Short mmCIF file of C-alpha atoms in Angstrom, two decimals:
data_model
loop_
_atom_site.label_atom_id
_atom_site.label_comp_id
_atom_site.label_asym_id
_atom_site.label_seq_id
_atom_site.Cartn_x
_atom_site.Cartn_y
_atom_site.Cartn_z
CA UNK A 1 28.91 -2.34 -35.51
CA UNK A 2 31.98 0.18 -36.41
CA UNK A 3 31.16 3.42 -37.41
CA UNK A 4 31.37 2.79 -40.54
CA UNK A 5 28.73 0.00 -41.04
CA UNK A 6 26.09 2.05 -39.09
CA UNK A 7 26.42 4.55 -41.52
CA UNK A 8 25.98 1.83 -44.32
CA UNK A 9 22.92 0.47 -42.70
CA UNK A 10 21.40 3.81 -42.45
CA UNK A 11 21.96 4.25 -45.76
CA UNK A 12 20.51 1.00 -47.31
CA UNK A 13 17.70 1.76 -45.04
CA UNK A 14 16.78 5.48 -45.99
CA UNK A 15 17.71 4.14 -49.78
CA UNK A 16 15.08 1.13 -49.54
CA UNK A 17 12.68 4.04 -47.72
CA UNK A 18 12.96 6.12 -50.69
CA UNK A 19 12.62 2.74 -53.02
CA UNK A 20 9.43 1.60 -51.30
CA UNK A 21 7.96 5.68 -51.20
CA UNK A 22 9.13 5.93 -55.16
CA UNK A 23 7.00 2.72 -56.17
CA UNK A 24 4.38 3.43 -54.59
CA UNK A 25 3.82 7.00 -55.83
CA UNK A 26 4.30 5.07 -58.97
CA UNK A 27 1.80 2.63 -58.86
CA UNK A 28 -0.93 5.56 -57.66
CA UNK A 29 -0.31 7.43 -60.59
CA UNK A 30 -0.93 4.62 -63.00
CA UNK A 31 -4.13 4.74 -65.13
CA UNK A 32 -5.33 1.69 -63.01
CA UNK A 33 -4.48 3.10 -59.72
CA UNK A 34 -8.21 2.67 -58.66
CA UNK A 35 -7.99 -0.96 -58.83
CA UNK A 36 -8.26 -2.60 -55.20
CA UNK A 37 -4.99 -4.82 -56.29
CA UNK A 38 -3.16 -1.05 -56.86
CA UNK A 39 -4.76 0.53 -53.65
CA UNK A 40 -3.31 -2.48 -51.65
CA UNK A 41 -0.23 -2.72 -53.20
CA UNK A 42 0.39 0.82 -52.62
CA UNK A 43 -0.52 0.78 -49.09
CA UNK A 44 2.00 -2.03 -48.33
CA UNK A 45 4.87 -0.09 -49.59
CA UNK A 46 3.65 2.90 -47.77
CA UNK A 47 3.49 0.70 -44.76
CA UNK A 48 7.23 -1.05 -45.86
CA UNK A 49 8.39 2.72 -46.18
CA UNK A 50 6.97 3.64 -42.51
CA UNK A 51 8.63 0.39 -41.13
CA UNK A 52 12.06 1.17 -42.51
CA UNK A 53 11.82 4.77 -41.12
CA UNK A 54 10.73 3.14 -37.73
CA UNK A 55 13.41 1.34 -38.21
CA UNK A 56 16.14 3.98 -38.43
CA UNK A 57 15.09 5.90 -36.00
CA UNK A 58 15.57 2.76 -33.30
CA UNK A 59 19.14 2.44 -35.51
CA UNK A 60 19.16 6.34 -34.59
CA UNK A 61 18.58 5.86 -30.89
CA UNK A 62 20.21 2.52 -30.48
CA UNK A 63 17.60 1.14 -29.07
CA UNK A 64 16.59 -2.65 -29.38
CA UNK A 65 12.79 -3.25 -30.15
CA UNK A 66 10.18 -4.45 -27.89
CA UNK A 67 9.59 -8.16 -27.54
CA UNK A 68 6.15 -7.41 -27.77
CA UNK A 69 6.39 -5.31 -30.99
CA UNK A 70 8.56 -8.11 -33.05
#
């Protein structure tokens, strides 16, 4: 990739981070928040949120993931 796209990429990535991060503090402060269906919708775009920021830092590093963590 040029210059140019990398910085795009780590840009839709850190935006989609902050997406993810943003809907889940949504969804926990939502009168129903205690419902198991909110708890594990939260957690997965916590855990979407932790991937993409996994996920930048390998961008960061250039680094190609693991076969065995694919």
């Amino acid at each position: 990739m040029t210059p140019r796209e990398q910085a795009a990429f780590a840009a839709g990535i850190e935006t989609a981070r902050q997406m993810a991060l943003t809907a889940a503090v949504t969804i926990e402060v939502r009168e129903d928040a205690r419902a198991v269906r909110q708890q594990a919708a939260a957690a997965a775009l916590q855990g979407l949120a932790d991937g993409l920021r996994a996920l930048a830092l390998l961008d960061r590093r250039g680094d190609e993931p693991d076969e065995a963590v694919s």
